[in-house]
Amino acid sequence: MSILITGASGYVGQELAAALLTTLPSSTVTLTDVVLPTVPKSAAQHGSRAQCIEADLTNPSVVDSLITSTNRYDTIYLLHGIMSSGSEANFELGMRVNLDATRYILDRLRTVTPGVKVVFTSSLAVYGLAPSGYIINESNFPAVPSSSYGSQKLIIETLLNDYSRRGFLDGRAVRLPTVTVRAGKPTQAASSFASDIIREPFNGRPAVLPVAKETEMWICSPATVVRNLVKAREIPAEKFGDSRSVNLPGLKVSIAEMLEALESIGGKERRELVEERYDADIDRIVQTWTPNFDTKRALELGFVGDVSMRENVEMYAKSLGSE
Amino acid sequence: MSILITGASGYVGQELAAALLTTLPSSTVTLTDVVLPTVPKSAAQHGSRAQCIEADLTNPSVVDSLITSTNRYDTIYLLHGIMSSGSEANFELGMRVNLDATRYILDRLRTVTPGVKVVFTSSLAVYGLAPSGYIINESNFPAVPSSSYGSQKLIIETLLNDYSRRGFLDGRAVRLPTVTVRAGKPTQAASSFASDIIREPFNGRPAVLPVAKETEMWICSPATVVRNLVKAREIPAEKFGDSRSVNLPGLKVSIAEMLEALESIGGKERRELVEERYDADIDRIVQTWTPNFDTKRALELGFVGDVSMRENVEMYAKSLGSE
């Protein structure tokens, strides 16, 4: 079992690599990113089955040497990308990394290892503004993105569907909720604050909340996202039907509820490290994300539901204690 | 008023050029296609305001010389493309013409004449199979194409939406029903038969019906399509809201009803020129096209509804008499 992960230096990439190395004893995992990835600490004992490669995937010859017919991967996880704020701020860069590099990888894969399994992390940002309270599933609402990031994700989903229909590849596009609580550093995602407001206080640092506390978000704990990414490769192709795109399970939660969980588990002094400072640019993007999803299709395909906000924050607090 | 039409040798391109030259007395119209276009006969008296250019739009330097900052068009109609059967049979060609060449044009336009108006002929093939009887509008059903043609159209729509949102261009993507009765020759569209079974008998030639007579289609007469293409450039940008994509008005009609109109207007001997010969490849594509649309949005934007099947066939018959 040979697996390639792109964007493997990122938070989700690292967590996924650790999970694959730990749960698939016969697997070899190749981690690649524009910054040389490291083997996740939590999987250090499986380091002999991991390979780390620095690779700029916007360079076709780099992709060509990474993906060859003699070095066939069983599954490719495409996690690389410029995040939402970054793609909005730098249109050309987002197009080059999120669209062109990814398309080139798909074309390289279908040429040298046709039919190979590809798991693509898409995003619920493929959806634009929904009517208030409207509960979205995969078949009752059009994907009309309100950001360049969402547009680029939707275009790759569309290619992956067509490539899968034609038998070029076996694609699975999983639309991730906002992943929180993420360890590591604040990111260029417009949703970065949703982790920052928990993580930073737990590490004794201040955090900024750029949107109103009443804002509701559709989130998912890292543990559940990783379980579902592992699951994504195990689902038989024929179960997907006409579309390879799936809205992953998550949890609808208000920022106020997140802050309550923070205070309840971390105490008042941690809660007080969160400063409310409105940012119109971030808010404009976040307000286009609906928090209302019906993920029956995902659950029927075998993906798992998320934990409560409280359990989520507890898991994060516990992970700090164990380091 | 300077207008560029790509794919202007095609049937719709010719009809559109004639309509623009006739109804906009101060306009100049540039017709371009991979085959040198001609000035439509019906607009021959306006030939001095028309320019015809042979151009392979898959060649970036050809696009660069066609679209320059000194030669600013007010509106660009993007009608070029490999049709549905052609894109399914030759994947690479469809991608190159329908996706890459079109994207390159959009990028050239936003660079040299930012904000320019672009009307893109998309297709209802952006939708895959809908539940039986389900009536689609722009906000109640996802666009998940069942063909490479539909995928390529959807990707350009997604780019055009994002480019319009960012102010790069002022895009309008109109999703055309099956255009029938088309004059000219059978085409590479999977829907070609929907015109063939009327046009060919009226010209004394046999035609093949590759799908069952019970099949229902969502069609539109050429006259209505052209009126709506002219209309597409007149609608104020702000009226489109979050999406530049519109399902154009049409008519739901069964093949049996089309054949009845043929026999009623053209007589039994014309009806007998239609041979029923099932084609599984064509049928597979056609059966993914739903005939059920609610086009309230289009009508609210100012697009016009279609005529009856009978009027449609009468118009075609009359056009022959006037030649």
XYZ file of C-alpha atoms in Angstrom:
646
model
C 0.000 0.000 0.000
C 1.727 3.123 -1.251
C 0.180 6.514 -0.546
C 1.132 10.026 -1.649
C 0.027 13.120 0.253
C 0.448 16.605 -1.223
C 0.365 19.607 1.088
C 1.716 17.238 3.715
C 3.439 19.954 5.744
C 0.050 21.443 6.547
C -1.835 20.649 9.683
C -4.355 18.243 8.150
C -1.635 16.655 6.002
C 0.466 15.890 9.049
C -2.470 14.457 10.984
C -3.493 12.338 8.005
C 0.033 11.023 7.465
C 0.235 10.048 11.138
C -3.114 8.266 10.951
C -2.206 6.358 7.788
C 1.219 5.311 9.069
C -0.291 4.210 12.373
C -3.409 2.411 11.152
C -2.080 0.810 7.952
C 0.886 -1.291 9.111
C 1.945 -2.269 5.592
C 1.675 1.221 4.119
C 4.382 3.470 2.819
C 3.512 7.147 2.860
C 5.193 9.802 0.725
C 4.783 13.289 2.156
C 5.348 16.170 -0.203
C 5.003 19.921 0.121
C 6.639 23.110 -1.130
C 8.296 23.192 2.306
C 10.076 19.901 3.084
C 7.619 17.920 5.233
C 8.690 16.097 8.359
C 7.438 12.770 9.636
C 4.734 13.592 12.196
C 6.077 13.181 15.748
C 3.169 10.976 16.720
C 4.188 8.505 13.993
C 7.940 8.751 14.521
C 8.202 5.026 15.263
C 6.916 4.341 11.725
C 9.389 6.716 10.127
C 10.996 3.977 8.061
C 7.768 3.708 6.068
C 7.607 7.454 5.420
C 9.385 9.438 2.729
C 9.509 13.235 2.727
C 9.985 15.196 -0.494
C 10.173 18.924 -1.070
C 8.299 19.627 -4.292
C 6.900 22.706 -6.001
C 3.865 21.192 -7.710
C 3.395 24.241 -9.927
C 6.442 22.989 -11.826
C 5.323 20.277 -14.300
C 8.718 18.587 -14.388
C 8.625 18.242 -10.600
C 5.220 16.562 -10.872
C 6.529 14.342 -13.653
C 9.368 13.067 -11.505
C 7.135 12.616 -8.457
C 4.519 10.619 -10.341
C 5.883 7.911 -12.608
C 4.597 4.636 -13.963
C 7.267 2.640 -12.133
C 6.418 4.226 -8.805
C 2.704 3.614 -8.653
C 0.783 4.967 -5.672
C -2.392 3.195 -4.627
C -3.970 6.398 -3.411
C -3.073 10.060 -3.868
C -4.356 12.544 -1.318
C -4.432 16.041 -2.809
C -4.264 18.407 0.169
C -2.008 21.152 -1.179
C -3.449 24.563 -1.843
C -3.541 28.269 -1.197
C -6.230 28.846 1.395
C -9.294 31.083 1.124
C -7.926 34.465 2.205
C -4.737 33.825 0.280
C -6.591 32.947 -2.917
C -8.742 36.014 -2.571
C -5.736 38.277 -1.991
C -3.557 36.764 -4.705
C -5.750 35.586 -7.557
C -2.937 34.451 -9.849
C -1.251 32.397 -7.155
C -4.515 30.692 -6.186
C -5.224 29.805 -9.812
C -1.714 28.461 -10.327
C -1.611 26.302 -7.202
C -5.245 25.348 -6.617
C -6.319 24.928 -10.222
C -3.439 24.548 -12.648
C -1.060 22.475 -10.523
C -3.890 20.199 -9.406
C -5.170 19.730 -12.934
C -1.673 18.925 -14.112
C -1.369 16.285 -11.393
C -4.702 14.734 -12.428
C -3.545 14.614 -16.041
C -0.200 13.133 -15.099
C -1.930 10.501 -12.954
C -4.401 9.487 -15.649
C -1.562 9.178 -18.125
C 0.934 7.141 -16.123
C -1.331 5.302 -13.660
C -4.836 5.340 -15.145
C -7.680 4.493 -12.793
C -5.710 5.379 -9.670
C -7.577 6.483 -6.564
C -7.480 10.217 -5.841
C -8.868 11.814 -2.690
C -9.256 15.564 -3.087
C -9.935 17.847 -0.146
C -12.548 20.238 -1.412
C -14.419 22.671 0.758
C -17.939 23.767 1.612
C -16.778 27.094 0.176
C -17.991 25.678 -3.159
C -21.355 26.949 -1.935
C -22.181 30.619 -1.924
C -24.784 32.326 0.172
C -27.790 30.122 0.950
C -31.219 31.390 2.000
C -31.291 31.798 5.783
C -32.014 28.484 7.492
C -31.983 26.488 4.250
C -30.440 23.070 4.875
C -28.106 22.075 2.081
C -27.410 18.585 0.830
C -25.613 17.445 -2.315
C -28.744 17.439 -4.466
C -30.881 20.397 -3.425
C -28.631 23.397 -3.927
C -26.246 24.602 -6.628
C -22.568 25.160 -5.938
C -22.052 28.821 -6.884
C -18.914 29.892 -5.035
C -18.530 33.367 -3.540
C -14.739 33.250 -3.526
C -11.911 32.405 -5.894
C -10.909 29.616 -3.502
C -14.364 28.033 -3.736
C -14.341 28.470 -7.527
C -11.010 26.697 -7.855
C -12.205 23.848 -5.627
C -15.402 23.489 -7.660
C -13.505 23.378 -10.935
C -11.275 20.556 -9.698
C -14.348 18.697 -8.406
C -15.892 19.044 -11.860
C -12.765 17.662 -13.520
C -12.498 14.848 -10.976
C -16.111 13.866 -11.621
C -15.604 13.827 -15.364
C -12.305 11.960 -15.109
C -13.950 9.407 -12.823
C -16.960 9.009 -15.106
C -14.607 8.374 -18.023
C -12.540 5.884 -15.994
C -9.393 8.037 -16.139
C -9.182 8.134 -12.349
C -11.154 6.991 -9.316
C -11.829 10.329 -7.634
C -13.365 11.230 -4.315
C -13.862 14.909 -3.474
C -14.625 15.487 0.172
C -15.879 18.942 1.099
C -14.384 19.750 4.460
C -16.170 21.842 7.055
C -14.013 24.421 8.840
C -11.466 22.282 10.680
C -11.144 23.353 14.278
C -9.363 23.150 16.734
C -6.269 23.060 14.550
C -2.896 22.842 16.249
C 0.008 24.819 14.839
C -0.117 28.419 13.739
C -2.767 30.797 12.407
C -3.205 30.238 8.661
C -4.176 32.223 5.576
C -7.656 30.694 5.681
C -10.448 33.178 6.317
C -11.595 30.654 8.911
C -8.278 30.654 10.771
C -9.834 32.489 13.727
C -12.132 29.526 14.428
C -9.080 27.606 15.646
C -7.087 30.622 16.830
C -9.680 31.566 19.467
C -9.272 28.177 21.159
C -5.677 27.240 20.412
C -3.961 30.535 21.132
C -5.486 31.005 24.631
C -4.617 27.411 25.543
C -1.048 28.308 24.669
C -1.179 31.502 26.699
C -1.358 33.758 23.647
C -4.004 36.330 22.676
C -6.318 35.714 19.718
C -8.513 37.932 17.563
C -12.171 37.221 16.800
C -12.939 39.106 13.561
C -16.658 38.231 13.297
C -19.719 38.604 15.545
C -20.260 36.051 18.329
C -23.694 35.228 16.908
C -22.062 33.905 13.740
C -22.812 30.221 13.269
C -20.280 27.976 11.585
C -20.201 24.440 10.233
C -17.070 22.951 11.750
C -15.435 19.590 12.285
C -12.840 18.377 14.746
C -9.469 17.382 13.270
C -9.878 13.828 14.596
C -13.143 13.347 12.715
C -11.815 14.943 9.541
C -8.822 12.622 9.557
C -10.985 9.562 10.206
C -13.107 10.582 7.242
C -10.111 11.203 4.994
C -8.897 7.689 5.788
C -12.422 6.430 5.097
C -12.603 8.264 1.760
C -10.198 5.809 0.113
C -12.012 2.749 1.444
C -15.436 3.405 -0.080
C -16.174 1.315 -3.188
C -16.254 3.517 -6.284
C -19.710 2.349 -7.348
C -21.271 3.656 -4.126
C -20.733 7.259 -5.223
C -23.265 7.183 -8.053
C -23.270 10.184 -10.406
C -21.086 12.425 -8.271
C -17.790 11.954 -6.492
C -18.382 15.015 -4.293
C -19.481 14.574 -0.692
C -20.296 17.124 2.005
C -18.478 15.704 5.032
C -20.228 15.550 8.416
C -19.678 18.414 10.817
C -21.197 20.362 13.649
C -23.182 23.601 13.563
C -21.893 25.824 16.321
C -21.994 29.539 17.140
C -18.872 31.453 18.047
C -20.523 32.114 21.443
C -20.743 28.336 21.996
C -17.107 27.945 21.062
C -16.132 30.618 23.581
C -18.287 28.940 26.234
C -16.493 25.648 25.649
C -13.173 27.487 25.897
C -14.123 29.119 29.191
C -15.722 25.975 30.599
C -12.635 23.833 29.948
C -9.870 26.414 29.915
C -11.145 28.902 32.472
C -11.960 32.588 32.468
C -8.391 33.795 31.993
C -8.136 31.920 28.715
C -11.485 33.273 27.522
C -10.207 36.773 28.252
C -7.337 36.306 25.797
C -9.845 36.489 22.924
C -10.198 40.037 21.670
C -13.233 40.938 19.540
C -11.935 43.037 16.674
C -14.191 43.166 13.619
C -12.568 42.574 10.208
C -14.882 43.377 7.301
C -12.852 41.373 4.761
C -12.895 38.198 6.835
C -16.533 38.715 7.787
C -17.617 39.157 4.173
C -16.181 35.736 3.297
C -17.399 33.975 6.446
C -20.959 35.275 6.078
C -21.249 33.522 2.718
C -20.675 30.149 4.406
C -23.907 28.556 5.470
C -23.807 26.516 8.720
C -26.794 24.345 7.712
C -26.016 20.965 6.198
C -27.776 17.646 5.979
C -24.983 15.066 5.576
C -27.138 11.962 5.120
C -25.254 11.066 1.954
C -21.907 11.103 3.750
C -23.217 8.971 6.594
C -24.710 6.481 4.120
C -21.355 6.254 2.358
C -19.773 5.330 5.702
C -18.292 8.630 6.846
C -18.602 9.316 10.578
C -20.292 12.174 12.426
C -18.427 14.723 14.518
C -18.020 15.001 18.288
C -19.485 17.821 20.410
C -17.737 21.208 20.700
C -16.912 20.387 24.304
C -15.293 17.049 23.429
C -13.470 18.776 20.616
C -11.934 21.387 22.964
C -11.163 18.683 25.526
C -9.290 16.697 22.892
C -7.248 19.755 22.025
C -6.474 20.490 25.682
C -5.476 16.856 26.213
C -3.180 16.896 23.154
C -1.239 19.751 24.745
C -0.816 17.826 27.992
C 0.591 14.835 26.120
C 3.277 16.770 24.270
C -20.756 49.647 -30.796
C -18.176 46.996 -31.646
C -19.028 43.330 -31.175
C -16.943 40.168 -31.553
C -18.514 36.769 -32.152
C -16.463 33.569 -31.882
C -17.762 30.405 -33.505
C -19.429 32.739 -35.979
C -19.490 30.209 -38.827
C -21.865 28.049 -36.814
C -25.588 28.191 -37.216
C -26.339 30.216 -34.083
C -23.333 32.467 -34.734
C -24.603 33.332 -38.194
C -28.131 34.018 -36.969
C -26.807 36.175 -34.127
C -24.528 38.167 -36.435
C -27.447 38.815 -38.767
C -29.651 39.960 -35.873
C -26.986 42.287 -34.459
C -26.134 43.822 -37.823
C -29.825 44.331 -38.597
C -31.060 45.625 -35.243
C -28.060 47.731 -34.159
C -27.577 50.230 -36.989
C -24.386 51.689 -35.547
C -22.740 48.375 -34.746
C -19.693 46.782 -36.256
C -19.565 43.008 -35.933
C -16.413 40.919 -36.160
C -17.120 37.314 -37.043
C -14.411 34.814 -36.282
C -14.163 31.048 -36.553
C -11.627 28.351 -37.335
C -13.297 28.264 -40.759
C -13.447 31.736 -42.339
C -16.968 33.019 -41.581
C -19.094 34.717 -44.184
C -21.465 37.624 -43.699
C -24.929 36.088 -43.257
C -26.957 36.407 -46.458
C -29.882 37.951 -44.595
C -27.603 40.800 -43.482
C -25.715 41.206 -46.756
C -26.835 44.833 -47.087
C -24.967 45.590 -43.821
C -21.796 43.856 -44.977
C -19.745 47.031 -44.708
C -20.155 46.882 -40.931
C -19.049 43.246 -40.741
C -15.538 41.881 -40.655
C -14.748 38.192 -41.085
C -11.586 36.651 -39.632
C -10.330 33.089 -39.771
C -8.810 32.356 -36.362
C -7.745 29.237 -34.486
C -8.508 30.303 -30.926
C -6.494 27.431 -29.470
C -3.426 29.398 -30.551
C -2.676 32.066 -27.905
C -0.892 34.363 -30.333
C -3.952 34.338 -32.577
C -6.097 35.374 -29.601
C -3.549 38.049 -28.690
C -3.757 39.626 -32.121
C -7.552 39.381 -32.239
C -8.030 41.002 -28.839
C -5.950 44.112 -28.240
C -6.270 47.199 -26.109
C -6.462 49.484 -29.147
C -9.260 47.477 -30.694
C -11.743 47.361 -27.847
C -14.955 45.414 -28.321
C -18.008 46.474 -26.338
C -19.296 42.929 -26.148
C -17.734 39.564 -26.895
C -20.019 36.658 -27.704
C -18.250 33.357 -27.042
C -20.030 30.806 -29.216
C -17.131 28.668 -30.385
C -16.839 25.118 -29.168
C -16.700 21.411 -29.817
C -20.227 20.117 -29.376
C -21.446 17.394 -27.024
C -20.837 14.232 -29.072
C -17.546 15.630 -30.308
C -16.322 16.432 -26.802
C -17.307 12.988 -25.620
C -15.539 11.278 -28.532
C -12.398 13.412 -28.411
C -11.708 14.418 -24.823
C -8.450 16.261 -25.494
C -9.928 18.332 -28.289
C -12.947 19.313 -26.194
C -10.714 20.372 -23.309
C -8.467 22.390 -25.593
C -11.235 24.242 -27.422
C -14.054 24.450 -24.868
C -11.962 24.990 -21.768
C -8.400 26.117 -22.479
C -9.031 28.389 -25.453
C -12.009 29.989 -23.733
C -10.112 30.537 -20.510
C -7.243 32.066 -22.429
C -9.679 34.470 -24.112
C -11.159 35.454 -20.737
C -7.670 36.122 -19.387
C -6.684 38.100 -22.445
C -9.868 40.169 -22.187
C -9.445 40.941 -18.494
C -5.864 41.986 -19.140
C -6.311 44.265 -22.150
C -9.927 45.419 -21.747
C -10.864 44.869 -18.098
C -14.565 44.959 -17.260
C -15.643 44.172 -20.813
C -18.985 42.463 -21.389
C -18.808 38.764 -22.241
C -21.788 36.648 -23.256
C -21.003 32.944 -23.055
C -23.284 30.320 -24.553
C -23.414 27.616 -21.959
C -25.778 24.692 -22.041
C -28.351 22.892 -19.941
C -25.918 19.984 -20.258
C -24.304 21.441 -17.121
C -27.032 19.461 -15.364
C -26.863 15.705 -15.060
C -29.731 13.360 -14.470
C -32.538 14.890 -12.408
C -35.174 12.916 -10.501
C -38.094 12.156 -12.824
C -40.484 15.119 -13.013
C -38.292 17.370 -10.853
C -38.499 20.943 -12.129
C -35.104 22.607 -12.134
C -34.363 26.261 -11.593
C -31.039 27.989 -10.943
C -31.248 27.609 -7.166
C -32.779 24.235 -6.418
C -30.487 21.750 -8.129
C -26.728 21.255 -8.419
C -24.975 21.334 -11.774
C -23.245 17.946 -11.920
C -22.612 17.315 -15.602
C -22.894 13.846 -17.138
C -20.666 14.672 -20.094
C -17.294 16.223 -20.753
C -19.063 18.936 -22.766
C -21.241 19.862 -19.788
C -18.201 19.779 -17.492
C -16.271 22.168 -19.723
C -19.257 24.520 -19.922
C -19.659 24.465 -16.134
C -15.982 25.239 -15.574
C -16.141 28.297 -17.826
C -19.327 29.414 -16.061
C -17.494 29.108 -12.748
C -14.588 31.192 -14.028
C -16.928 33.761 -15.562
C -18.777 34.104 -12.256
C -15.562 34.588 -10.328
C -14.127 37.007 -12.901
C -17.379 38.999 -12.798
C -17.475 39.026 -8.993
C -13.910 40.349 -8.977
C -14.709 42.976 -11.615
C -12.317 41.471 -14.176
C -15.124 41.077 -16.692
C -18.882 41.551 -16.934
C -19.974 38.017 -17.755
C -23.319 36.541 -18.708
C -23.585 32.776 -19.165
C -26.779 31.728 -20.871
C -27.608 28.034 -20.778
C -29.188 27.213 -24.104
C -31.877 24.590 -24.509
C -31.511 22.305 -27.518
C -31.819 24.694 -30.455
C -34.241 23.375 -33.038
C -35.121 23.685 -35.918
C -31.582 24.538 -36.990
C -30.922 25.198 -40.648
C -27.719 23.943 -42.219
C -26.280 20.496 -41.755
C -26.381 17.804 -39.077
C -23.836 18.629 -36.359
C -21.642 16.804 -33.861
C -24.081 17.630 -31.074
C -25.789 14.620 -29.519
C -28.973 16.640 -30.012
C -28.422 17.071 -33.752
C -31.324 14.719 -34.520
C -33.803 17.140 -32.911
C -33.268 19.468 -35.867
C -32.453 16.769 -38.414
C -35.880 15.119 -38.114
C -37.582 18.363 -39.181
C -35.010 20.013 -41.435
C -33.950 17.038 -43.529
C -37.487 15.971 -44.530
C -38.353 19.567 -45.451
C -35.352 19.432 -47.771
C -36.420 16.080 -49.209
C -33.744 14.130 -47.376
C -34.105 11.219 -44.953
C -33.314 11.669 -41.250
C -32.522 9.290 -38.411
C -34.244 9.374 -35.030
C -31.825 7.680 -32.581
C -34.001 7.884 -29.431
C -37.510 6.756 -28.475
C -40.480 8.896 -29.546
C -41.583 9.192 -25.918
C -38.380 11.083 -25.118
C -39.149 14.605 -23.927
C -36.756 17.426 -24.652
C -36.289 21.011 -23.566
C -35.894 22.910 -26.812
C -35.946 26.453 -28.106
C -36.539 27.898 -31.556
C -33.550 29.638 -33.187
C -35.486 32.910 -33.366
C -36.071 32.951 -29.606
C -32.494 31.928 -28.820
C -31.154 34.749 -30.965
C -33.532 37.294 -29.392
C -32.294 36.161 -25.997
C -28.627 36.320 -26.997
C -29.175 39.912 -28.123
C -30.987 40.555 -24.836
C -28.147 39.039 -22.787
C -25.875 42.025 -23.416
C -28.567 44.562 -22.561
C -29.311 43.422 -18.999
C -27.719 45.622 -16.307
C -24.940 43.714 -14.521
C -26.409 44.324 -11.056
C -29.607 42.466 -11.960
C -27.755 39.138 -12.018
C -27.085 39.001 -8.289
C -24.692 36.275 -7.097
C -24.630 34.300 -10.333
C -24.129 35.213 -13.954
C -25.639 31.913 -15.138
C -29.174 31.803 -16.469
C -31.300 28.912 -17.732
C -32.827 30.346 -20.908
C -36.538 29.882 -21.613
C -37.562 26.960 -23.788
C -40.318 24.510 -24.532
C -40.836 20.982 -23.229
C -41.803 18.788 -26.136
C -41.808 15.062 -26.893
C -40.300 13.671 -30.070
C -43.793 12.416 -30.931
C -45.079 16.011 -30.762
C -42.240 17.165 -32.989
C -43.121 14.492 -35.539
C -46.806 15.494 -35.350
C -45.868 19.113 -36.103
C -43.738 17.880 -39.009
C -46.578 15.816 -40.451
C -49.217 18.460 -39.799
C -47.258 21.187 -41.603
C -45.086 19.177 -43.983
C -47.385 16.274 -44.795
C -47.188 12.519 -44.465
C -44.456 12.027 -47.058
C -42.089 14.223 -45.067
C -42.936 12.386 -41.851
C -42.070 9.117 -43.600
C -38.541 10.334 -44.289
C -37.762 9.970 -40.566
C -36.351 6.550 -39.809
C -36.343 5.300 -36.226
C -32.930 3.733 -35.647
C -31.875 3.483 -32.011
C -28.352 4.661 -31.114
C -27.311 3.725 -27.571
C -24.486 6.292 -27.409
C -26.723 9.197 -28.372
C -29.539 7.941 -26.180
C -27.289 7.646 -23.132
C -26.383 11.346 -23.397
C -29.897 12.547 -24.245
C -31.507 10.647 -21.362
C -29.377 12.631 -18.895
C -30.982 15.890 -20.090
C -34.032 16.743 -18.087
C -36.884 18.459 -19.994
C -38.298 20.117 -16.856
C -37.274 23.703 -16.216
C -38.765 26.648 -14.403
C -37.266 29.722 -16.100
C -38.780 32.403 -13.861
C -35.341 33.915 -13.292
C -34.729 34.345 -17.026
C -38.136 35.932 -17.558
C -37.565 38.307 -14.637
C -34.229 39.316 -16.150
C -36.050 40.204 -19.369
C -35.439 37.152 -21.534
C -38.403 36.082 -23.660
C -40.322 32.800 -23.747
C -40.386 30.463 -26.732
C -43.038 29.914 -29.403
C -45.031 26.684 -29.824
C -43.580 23.669 -31.683
C -46.037 24.287 -34.487
C -45.012 27.939 -34.916
C -41.419 26.840 -34.749
C -41.841 24.357 -37.631
C -43.880 26.902 -39.583
C -41.076 29.429 -39.224
C -38.615 26.897 -40.540
C -40.864 25.992 -43.483
C -41.342 29.688 -44.268
C -37.589 30.353 -44.156
C -37.123 27.765 -46.911
C -39.754 29.412 -49.079
C -38.029 32.788 -48.740
C -34.614 31.561 -49.829
